XYZ file of C-alpha atoms in Angstrom:
694
model
C 131.155 129.501 122.346
C 131.741 132.906 120.761
C 130.745 133.588 117.160
C 133.531 135.408 115.299
C 132.696 137.892 112.615
C 135.510 139.972 111.081
C 137.076 140.639 114.511
C 140.715 141.867 114.379
C 142.075 138.682 115.999
C 140.113 136.353 113.744
C 140.755 137.914 110.338
C 143.547 135.463 109.623
C 141.555 132.303 110.561
C 138.550 133.589 108.604
C 140.786 134.268 105.593
C 142.231 130.744 105.928
C 138.762 129.202 106.011
C 137.690 131.217 102.966
C 140.827 130.064 101.169
C 139.935 126.442 101.997
C 136.406 127.026 100.644
C 137.815 128.483 97.396
C 140.294 125.587 97.077
C 137.508 123.038 97.748
C 135.305 124.644 95.098
C 138.201 124.518 92.665
C 138.821 120.824 93.529
C 135.125 120.010 93.002
C 135.254 121.771 89.632
C 138.295 119.651 88.710
C 136.462 116.466 89.782
C 133.573 117.448 87.512
C 135.891 118.254 84.593
C 137.598 114.867 85.036
C 134.216 113.136 84.852
C 133.277 115.148 81.742
C 136.586 114.280 80.059
C 136.218 110.506 80.485
C 136.500 108.721 77.139
C 134.647 105.403 77.229
C 135.100 104.379 73.574
C 137.931 101.919 74.276
C 136.435 100.288 77.377
C 132.965 99.257 76.211
C 132.260 96.078 74.276
C 128.969 97.179 72.714
C 126.490 100.038 72.479
C 124.403 98.733 75.448
C 127.429 98.824 77.774
C 128.362 102.217 76.378
C 124.867 103.618 77.015
C 124.802 102.272 80.602
C 128.287 103.596 81.383
C 127.530 106.974 79.792
C 124.336 107.269 81.887
C 126.378 106.557 85.030
C 128.947 109.189 84.058
C 126.183 111.721 83.334
C 124.723 111.057 86.807
C 128.159 111.571 88.356
C 128.631 114.856 86.487
C 125.215 116.019 87.727
C 126.025 115.019 91.320
C 129.295 116.998 91.183
C 127.517 120.292 90.478
C 128.518 123.119 92.804
C 125.210 124.565 94.013
C 125.771 128.232 94.835
C 123.047 128.339 97.508
C 124.363 125.276 99.390
C 127.775 125.849 101.030
C 130.277 123.059 100.317
C 131.063 122.638 104.013
C 129.368 123.833 107.173
C 131.616 122.498 109.918
C 135.069 121.365 110.943
C 136.214 118.723 113.397
C 139.643 118.895 115.015
C 140.435 115.494 116.475
C 142.845 115.166 119.406
C 144.406 112.027 117.928
C 144.827 110.304 114.599
C 141.579 108.765 113.330
C 141.604 104.999 112.691
C 140.665 103.246 109.488
C 141.315 104.398 105.948
C 141.779 108.043 106.948
C 144.621 107.275 109.363
C 147.411 108.650 107.149
C 147.680 112.153 108.614
C 149.472 113.534 111.622
C 148.040 113.695 115.119
C 145.215 116.134 115.602
C 143.664 115.523 112.201
C 141.250 118.108 110.879
C 138.197 117.324 108.771
C 135.816 119.711 107.016
C 132.260 118.334 107.072
C 130.001 119.045 104.100
C 127.194 117.860 101.870
C 129.430 115.743 99.662
C 132.969 114.355 99.435
C 135.601 116.526 97.692
C 139.224 115.509 97.126
C 142.236 117.263 95.659
C 144.392 116.174 92.699
C 146.311 113.716 94.932
C 143.098 112.119 96.183
C 143.385 113.657 99.677
C 140.023 114.652 101.175
C 139.263 118.370 101.362
C 135.627 117.938 102.433
C 134.227 114.800 104.076
C 130.672 113.668 103.322
C 128.415 114.278 106.363
C 127.364 110.609 106.171
C 130.889 109.197 106.595
C 131.656 107.595 109.996
C 134.362 110.207 110.685
C 131.693 112.950 110.425
C 129.360 111.444 113.034
C 130.917 113.250 116.048
C 129.970 116.571 114.416
C 126.380 115.676 115.376
C 126.912 113.460 118.415
C 129.967 114.740 120.322
C 129.246 116.589 123.568
C 131.072 117.700 126.705
C 130.007 114.482 128.421
C 131.152 112.425 125.426
C 133.658 114.433 123.326
C 134.448 111.382 121.102
C 138.100 112.522 120.823
C 137.068 115.881 119.351
C 139.150 118.765 120.677
C 137.280 121.471 118.779
C 134.078 121.644 116.744
C 133.781 124.625 114.432
C 130.564 125.776 112.739
C 130.525 128.177 109.797
C 128.077 130.951 109.020
C 127.282 131.994 105.449
C 125.630 135.040 103.932
C 124.502 134.611 100.338
C 127.028 131.819 99.718
C 129.900 133.808 101.273
C 131.630 132.424 104.380
C 131.239 135.287 106.871
C 131.513 133.803 110.365
C 132.666 130.879 112.434
C 132.030 129.651 115.936
C 134.212 127.327 118.019
C 133.334 124.854 120.723
C 136.180 123.285 122.743
C 134.612 120.037 123.892
C 137.552 118.987 126.050
C 138.083 122.378 127.750
C 136.389 122.235 131.181
C 136.790 125.994 131.596
C 134.589 126.857 128.608
C 130.917 127.322 129.493
C 128.321 125.333 127.519
C 126.178 127.600 125.341
C 123.608 127.319 122.597
C 125.190 127.825 119.199
C 124.108 131.160 117.727
C 125.021 130.054 114.191
C 123.048 126.839 114.634
C 120.052 128.856 115.860
C 120.402 131.311 112.966
C 120.513 128.435 110.459
C 117.352 126.885 111.955
C 115.561 130.247 111.912
C 116.768 131.383 108.459
C 113.744 132.670 106.455
C 112.099 130.079 104.221
C 112.030 131.202 100.619
C 111.831 128.486 97.982
C 111.344 124.743 98.524
C 112.224 122.775 101.662
C 115.941 122.889 102.525
C 118.120 120.116 103.810
C 118.911 120.265 107.554
C 122.306 118.643 107.198
C 124.035 121.495 109.065
C 121.567 121.400 111.967
C 120.870 117.693 112.621
C 120.484 117.102 116.361
C 121.857 114.030 118.211
C 118.424 112.367 118.602
C 117.716 112.982 114.906
C 121.144 111.659 113.899
C 120.474 108.346 115.678
C 117.408 107.823 113.468
C 119.196 109.023 110.305
C 122.042 106.517 110.798
C 119.928 103.522 111.858
C 120.591 100.437 109.729
C 118.973 99.409 106.466
C 117.613 96.116 107.798
C 115.064 97.464 110.248
C 111.965 99.583 109.771
C 111.844 102.783 111.830
C 108.664 104.672 112.707
C 109.111 108.296 113.770
C 106.326 109.955 115.757
C 107.054 113.664 115.694
C 104.942 116.703 116.465
C 105.028 119.845 114.294
C 108.493 121.295 113.764
C 110.447 118.315 115.136
C 112.041 117.752 111.728
C 110.601 114.292 111.048
C 110.281 114.796 107.265
C 113.840 116.063 106.997
C 115.054 113.193 109.188
C 113.325 110.699 106.877
C 114.880 112.236 103.752
C 118.326 112.391 105.341
C 117.956 108.740 106.347
C 117.415 107.866 102.667
C 120.529 109.855 101.747
C 122.492 108.069 104.491
C 121.260 104.598 103.451
C 122.173 105.318 99.810
C 125.660 106.277 100.990
C 126.098 103.221 103.221
C 124.374 100.632 100.960
C 124.616 102.189 97.508
C 125.058 99.023 95.419
C 122.264 97.135 97.115
C 119.786 100.016 96.881
C 120.824 100.744 93.290
C 119.564 97.230 92.482
C 116.407 97.284 94.605
C 115.359 100.946 94.434
C 114.148 103.566 96.894
C 110.903 105.505 96.999
C 109.566 108.492 98.948
C 105.769 108.511 99.380
C 104.091 111.804 100.286
C 100.465 112.828 100.862
C 99.985 114.956 97.728
C 101.754 116.551 94.757
C 102.165 119.940 96.514
C 104.073 118.261 99.332
C 106.306 116.272 96.964
C 107.088 119.431 94.993
C 107.996 121.169 98.254
C 110.503 118.482 99.353
C 111.905 117.476 95.954
C 115.077 119.612 96.197
C 116.334 118.115 99.472
C 117.889 114.917 98.109
C 119.572 116.515 95.054
C 121.153 119.070 97.422
C 122.665 116.079 99.250
C 123.960 114.613 95.986
C 121.185 112.004 95.647
C 119.378 112.190 92.313
C 117.910 108.726 91.839
C 115.159 108.533 94.479
C 111.653 108.333 93.048
C 108.715 110.168 94.621
C 105.033 109.314 94.494
C 101.722 109.602 96.323
C 99.813 106.475 97.390
C 97.322 107.260 94.598
C 100.198 107.221 92.064
C 101.319 103.803 93.341
C 97.972 102.079 92.963
C 96.686 103.703 89.774
C 96.557 101.200 86.919
C 96.174 101.634 83.168
C 92.507 101.754 82.226
C 91.378 102.568 85.786
C 90.695 106.287 85.962
C 89.963 107.790 89.379
C 87.124 110.230 88.726
C 84.762 109.629 91.646
C 84.752 110.308 95.363
C 83.299 108.221 98.171
C 81.138 109.426 101.034
C 83.141 109.157 104.291
C 81.268 106.037 105.517
C 81.936 104.159 102.252
C 85.605 105.194 102.189
C 86.068 103.973 105.773
C 84.668 100.508 104.922
C 86.634 100.274 101.665
C 89.800 101.196 103.560
C 89.181 98.641 106.327
C 91.592 95.678 106.520
C 88.626 93.262 106.397
C 88.315 94.115 102.693
C 91.548 92.185 102.080
C 89.821 88.952 103.148
C 86.678 89.819 101.139
C 88.883 90.192 98.054
C 90.847 87.004 98.808
C 87.620 85.022 99.014
C 86.291 86.641 95.820
C 89.473 85.831 93.874
C 89.583 82.200 95.063
C 85.873 81.736 94.312
C 86.820 81.536 90.631
C 88.430 78.129 91.212
C 85.918 75.423 90.201
C 86.555 71.826 91.401
C 86.896 69.545 88.343
C 84.117 67.081 87.549
C 85.414 65.753 84.212
C 88.608 63.843 83.417
C 91.284 65.287 81.078
C 92.087 63.146 78.054
C 95.323 64.006 76.234
C 95.792 62.545 72.756
C 99.416 62.134 71.571
C 99.877 60.244 68.332
C 97.932 56.972 68.628
C 97.894 57.054 72.454
C 95.270 58.567 74.783
C 96.233 59.497 78.328
C 93.443 59.965 80.852
C 93.703 61.900 84.149
C 90.541 61.230 86.215
C 88.597 64.056 87.903
C 89.546 62.905 91.434
C 93.273 63.238 90.599
C 92.719 66.705 89.106
C 90.842 67.634 92.297
C 93.858 66.532 94.384
C 96.149 68.778 92.307
C 93.753 71.732 92.739
C 93.404 71.108 96.499
C 97.179 71.015 96.870
C 97.606 74.297 94.941
C 94.925 75.985 97.075
C 96.564 74.703 100.279
C 99.901 76.210 99.238
C 98.243 79.653 99.215
C 100.176 80.699 96.109
C 99.345 83.832 94.177
C 96.271 83.088 92.060
C 98.135 83.821 88.815
C 101.145 81.682 89.791
C 98.814 78.747 90.514
C 97.086 79.328 87.154
C 100.532 79.030 85.512
C 101.444 75.956 87.602
C 98.246 73.958 86.990
C 98.925 72.940 83.337
C 102.434 71.830 84.336
C 101.016 69.730 87.198
C 98.489 68.075 84.864
C 101.250 67.489 82.298
C 103.425 65.926 85.007
C 100.584 63.500 85.841
C 100.444 62.526 82.135
C 104.246 62.014 82.049
C 104.057 59.677 85.069
C 101.616 57.521 83.088
C 103.880 57.636 80.024
C 106.841 56.459 82.105
C 104.740 53.688 83.642
C 103.946 52.583 80.059
C 107.655 52.338 79.269
C 108.154 55.669 77.469
C 110.996 58.084 78.325
C 109.527 61.596 77.947
C 111.692 64.665 78.695
C 110.928 68.290 79.703
C 110.046 69.210 76.133
C 107.307 66.596 76.127
C 105.986 67.936 79.457
C 105.842 71.488 78.049
C 104.089 70.245 74.907
C 101.491 68.369 77.007
C 100.957 71.495 79.141
C 100.063 73.363 75.915
C 97.735 70.572 74.693
C 94.225 71.923 73.857
C 92.544 69.479 76.295
C 94.808 70.663 79.160
C 94.269 74.322 78.235
C 90.488 73.820 78.203
C 90.596 72.116 81.611
C 92.705 74.947 83.120
C 90.312 77.555 81.723
C 87.349 75.732 83.322
C 89.051 74.990 86.664
C 91.309 78.025 87.233
C 90.251 80.854 84.881
C 92.187 84.112 84.473
C 90.983 86.839 86.884
C 91.053 90.527 85.929
C 91.503 92.502 89.198
C 89.561 95.577 88.034
C 86.655 93.472 86.743
C 86.595 91.572 90.035
C 86.312 94.797 92.099
C 83.723 96.142 89.633
C 81.597 93.030 90.258
C 82.014 93.233 94.048
C 80.816 96.849 94.107
C 77.988 96.261 91.601
C 76.595 92.819 92.464
C 74.926 92.680 95.901
C 74.754 88.858 95.909
C 78.407 88.431 94.929
C 79.478 90.898 97.655
C 77.235 89.253 100.279
C 78.644 85.802 99.502
C 82.238 86.920 100.083
C 81.645 89.462 102.870
C 79.646 87.037 105.023
C 80.819 87.214 108.629
C 83.129 90.134 107.756
C 80.929 93.101 106.798
C 77.436 93.657 108.174
C 74.500 94.600 105.935
C 74.906 98.351 106.476
C 78.599 98.184 105.602
C 77.861 96.196 102.447
C 75.175 98.680 101.498
C 77.574 101.604 102.070
C 80.087 100.330 99.505
C 77.655 99.058 96.848
C 77.244 101.411 93.912
C 73.701 102.722 93.625
C 74.158 102.903 89.858
C 76.478 100.068 88.773
C 78.977 100.867 86.016
C 78.808 98.896 82.794
C 82.563 98.485 82.327
C 85.943 99.084 83.948
C 86.517 102.012 81.603
C 83.212 103.772 82.229
C 83.287 103.302 86.038
C 83.779 106.391 88.196
C 86.452 104.804 90.364
C 87.371 106.444 93.670
C 90.841 106.550 95.255
C 89.725 103.818 97.716
C 88.551 101.634 94.788
C 91.999 101.914 93.175
C 93.529 100.568 96.414
C 91.111 97.600 96.306
C 92.147 96.880 92.707
C 95.788 97.046 93.799
C 95.089 94.489 96.552
C 93.302 92.202 94.069
C 96.213 92.583 91.627
C 98.622 91.452 94.332
C 96.436 88.407 95.029
C 96.802 87.524 91.340
C 100.491 88.450 90.850
C 103.128 89.501 93.365
C 103.871 93.248 93.582
C 107.507 94.234 93.000
C 109.292 95.048 96.282
C 111.784 97.894 96.711
C 114.819 98.082 98.985
C 113.592 101.041 101.039
C 110.425 103.118 101.214
C 109.898 106.377 103.112
C 106.249 106.990 103.992
C 105.516 110.534 105.167
C 102.302 111.837 106.799
C 101.614 108.149 107.459
C 98.945 108.773 110.098
C 96.401 109.591 107.357
C 96.463 106.217 105.615
C 93.729 103.597 105.804
C 94.633 99.981 106.684
C 94.229 99.039 103.002
C 96.571 101.884 101.971
C 99.153 100.667 104.519
C 98.898 97.234 102.923
C 99.470 98.787 99.477
C 102.645 100.525 100.722
C 103.744 97.409 102.646
C 103.586 95.382 99.421
C 106.205 97.713 97.943
C 108.735 96.850 100.668
C 108.017 93.214 101.641
C 111.678 92.294 101.109
C 112.971 95.756 102.059
C 112.611 98.177 104.958
C 110.723 101.401 105.566
C 110.945 104.732 107.351
C 107.462 105.680 108.560
C 106.952 109.342 109.511
C 103.925 110.989 111.044
C 102.069 112.612 113.899
C 98.977 110.933 115.339
C 97.611 114.367 116.336
C 97.629 115.448 112.676
C 95.434 112.595 111.421
C 92.782 114.372 109.344
C 91.072 111.545 107.467
C 88.028 109.695 108.854
C 90.131 106.504 108.674
C 93.366 107.910 110.177
C 95.199 105.519 112.455
C 94.744 105.503 116.231
C 98.147 103.986 117.030
C 101.457 103.226 115.354
C 101.240 99.583 116.469
C 98.039 99.273 114.430
C 99.539 101.041 111.409
C 102.740 98.969 111.451
C 100.716 95.751 111.707
C 98.832 96.634 108.501
C 102.101 97.699 106.848
C 103.476 94.227 107.552
C 106.258 95.626 109.767
C 105.022 94.855 113.312
C 108.582 94.676 114.685
C 109.484 98.232 113.642
C 111.145 100.457 116.224
C 109.018 103.504 117.165
C 111.040 106.642 117.956
C 109.488 109.847 119.289
C 110.829 113.308 118.505
C 109.540 115.842 121.030
C 112.051 118.701 120.665
C 110.647 121.320 118.283
C 113.059 123.341 116.165
C 110.647 125.095 113.824
C 107.524 126.371 115.572
C 108.032 129.116 118.201
C 107.229 128.161 121.817
C 104.214 130.495 122.121
C 102.657 129.124 118.937
C 103.134 125.429 119.730
C 101.838 125.924 123.285
C 98.683 127.567 121.878
C 98.090 124.763 119.350
C 98.858 122.092 121.976
C 95.734 123.122 123.912
C 93.879 120.977 121.378
C 95.921 117.800 122.091
C 93.801 116.420 124.990
C 90.796 116.373 122.629
C 92.416 115.313 119.352
C 95.032 112.843 120.581
C 94.823 112.106 124.322
C 98.069 110.891 125.861
C 100.325 112.301 123.153
C 103.222 114.388 124.490
C 103.207 118.053 123.489
C 106.208 119.331 121.522
C 108.735 121.261 123.627
C 109.958 124.047 121.392
C 113.591 125.104 121.807
C 112.751 128.454 120.199
C 111.690 131.337 122.368
C 110.139 134.043 120.252
C 108.076 136.488 122.347
C 105.307 138.189 120.371
C 105.182 135.384 117.781
C 101.450 134.790 118.403
C 98.612 137.239 117.870
C 94.905 136.397 118.081
C 92.704 139.122 116.613
C 88.922 139.213 116.756
C 86.890 141.346 114.372
C 83.331 142.598 114.871
C 81.678 140.340 112.291
C 81.980 138.442 108.987
C 81.792 141.682 106.986
C 85.068 142.900 108.507
C 86.894 139.561 108.242
C 88.246 139.760 104.671
C 89.663 143.270 105.130
C 91.299 142.296 108.456
C 92.900 139.189 106.907
C 94.158 141.267 103.982
C 95.651 143.854 106.367
C 97.506 141.102 108.294
C 98.914 139.667 105.047
C 100.144 143.123 104.052
C 101.751 143.596 107.489
C 103.493 140.204 107.143
C 104.812 141.159 103.702
C 106.794 143.994 105.275
C 108.928 141.311 106.973
C 111.513 138.987 105.444
C 110.495 135.477 104.418
C 107.481 133.542 103.166
C 103.832 134.127 104.126
C 101.104 131.501 104.149
C 97.464 132.572 104.287
C 95.668 129.422 105.481
C 91.883 129.157 105.355
C 89.055 126.638 105.220
C 88.750 125.270 101.678
C 85.319 126.897 101.289
C 86.825 130.341 102.051
C 89.592 130.124 99.411
C 87.626 131.609 96.436
C 86.525 134.629 98.509
C 90.063 135.308 99.769
C 91.534 134.760 96.286
C 89.191 137.453 94.968
C 90.091 139.835 97.806
C 93.841 139.365 97.228
C 93.496 139.897 93.476
C 91.322 143.008 93.973
C 93.997 144.433 96.312
C 96.700 143.789 93.683
C 98.464 140.945 95.519
C 99.787 138.109 93.363
C 99.650 134.831 95.289
C 101.002 131.322 94.836
C 99.384 127.894 95.215
C 100.728 125.395 97.806
C 103.983 123.787 96.712
C 104.772 126.527 94.181
C 108.188 127.971 94.768
C 108.298 131.225 96.700
C 110.770 133.804 95.477
C 111.888 137.264 96.543
C 109.180 138.749 94.269
C 106.351 136.381 95.173
C 106.243 135.372 98.829
C 102.527 134.972 99.623
C 100.852 131.562 99.272
C 97.095 131.012 99.591
C 96.702 127.619 101.273
C 93.478 125.582 101.589
C 93.530 123.967 105.061
C 93.266 120.537 103.409
C 96.681 121.044 101.722
C 98.573 122.718 104.585
C 100.013 119.537 106.059
C 103.802 119.226 105.796
C 104.278 122.800 104.531
C 105.869 125.668 106.453
C 106.011 129.452 106.162
C 107.861 132.146 108.077
C 104.594 133.940 108.857
C 101.140 132.443 108.835
C 97.845 134.315 108.792
C 95.077 131.891 109.792
C 91.602 132.846 108.665
C 88.554 131.910 110.783
C 89.459 128.760 112.808
C 85.764 127.850 113.265
C 85.368 127.536 109.475
C 88.380 125.191 109.332
C 86.753 122.942 111.971
C 83.319 123.103 110.312
C 84.801 122.114 106.954
C 85.385 118.539 108.151
C 82.854 115.694 108.563
C 83.252 115.548 112.372
C 84.569 117.765 115.148
C 87.661 115.720 116.039
C 88.865 115.682 112.417
C 88.092 119.421 112.224
C 90.133 120.170 115.355
C 93.003 118.062 114.011
C 92.887 120.023 110.748
C 93.018 123.216 112.818
C 96.011 121.876 114.803
C 97.849 121.369 111.500
C 97.007 124.908 110.328
C 98.106 126.452 113.644
C 101.532 124.804 113.465
C 102.801 125.858 110.017
C 104.551 129.050 111.216
C 108.313 129.380 111.701
C 108.433 132.964 112.991
C 104.918 134.236 113.672
C 101.233 133.297 113.631
C 98.288 135.677 113.445
C 94.827 134.208 113.963
C 91.967 136.383 112.628
C 88.402 135.418 113.532
C 84.847 136.745 113.617
C 83.122 133.571 114.882
C 83.757 132.124 118.349
C 86.994 130.174 118.693
C 86.794 126.439 119.540
C 86.467 125.946 123.332
C 90.038 124.821 123.977
C 91.535 127.834 122.188
C 89.165 130.254 123.862
C 90.310 129.047 127.292
C 91.767 131.613 129.745
C 94.994 133.058 128.512
C 94.024 132.764 124.860
């Protein structure tokens, strides 16, 4: 599979391909100009229609932008025969250019086919064993937006030896400057299967560092929006990430694929409600209990405890008549509503109508002929309203959680048989807050309020949710995410070995149960495309301790010399040694991440500033001028850098509440490098890393 670069016999094909690129760019420009020239004045009935249509046109214009740093096409498929379906107009041996978006010429003929279209699938899936009617697959190489090389693979030629694509490898290894890129040119067959799986089912992807799980999840969203655009336009899509830095890092991927309408949020964003300000933090033991699934039942009991069985009849006066509904009949209505297990708020709304219906039955028995308007009027009668307020009062979710965490007796009554005394004590506030507004709510409290809110009124469900770094969620957080896709599906992404919260999940079966998607398909990605083999093998020494039974990632990237472990004499020499390694890394091309225990960040920040090195914070965009990011270990997850300098592994481990969480945090830090990792330490390394051969 030779790569061609300005060779004498390939000048003409290369020139032809460049001409096609120029023509495609020109066609895309024309498509954009057509969209900009649309005059909607004669086709809209009113200003609302006009505003909606104009917004749609504006979105289309935005999606037709020609991004200079993202080549319009990256591959070509030459089919042996005519392709079936709507593209079956051409001659035999049809040729399709595969790119990030569809481009057509003035006659409507395709010049570039969207990578998500069925005809593009063999670009990712075809092989010598299964050529899928592809005679030749061509990949293109670009330098600064210029098409400079191509590489051919003749899938049906038995004489041609199978080789690894050099252009594919170069694209995977291209230095990382700026935010996360799409991987649309490098999707592997096992990744493509996940990307193109249907909208109906939930997929859970277990993937070690560098297996591309985040990119696969984002590309699946782009694919689903392509295949089910109208449905998802109605129901909505959402990407949930672990923190703002991570979301900032990935936010350019979907726009590069032409998708602009996908919302992004953290779990904290989802559950935060007006008037509930998260200002406090929980000790680990309290957070674990608050995040436990048993809290859902505690809250359910607490909400339903507000229902008081009626002891008095309701007497409705209408004109000269009095209609009496005895207490036992009211009790039957209440019992029936409780048995139906409706949302508390929906039952509160239904109760006056049920009482009114009982009054109407009596009216009819007395020979009257009341209609719906009479029933609604009775439901609003002061006597009915007073009865509803006494029997089924309004519940404020935040006030309910405030009372649970402040009132030991109230908590004990509803946690009986669920939480033991120590667990109840762990979550009770030592100094109860006076009001919802003054309370120092924690992130776990906000999740409890969200659960209580859903018990009162149903949470709106989206069509599809992507949940990344899912291993770190508590059962109650899974429930909060699950509520957002009860009628939709989800893509769950994570790595059990990278669980760094005290409540991180032990198994995907457990997580999917709490998410409400127990039938989800679990796929495992074990081929690593990002982290060099030496580096991943070194980090994988920790796996037997942090996640027994989990398969180590098999990196496809051999990069001898990509790992260096350097010991210094003592703490006094550490800062200077770390600084020297950062300076050495800056002589190379690409981004540099200096990762350290959170407690070490201020010291290293001072050292970098004193040495005249400007540095970025995690998630901030690297550029040619500013390539060094100072990364607290707690924010390293999901990020990647060409070169990583890891400061004092022992401090990273010690910064966590227990050793296993500390070693998992270290595993994350060790696996952020794309080209090289240098570990600098003064203290002893953790046992597994200090093993022979380290």
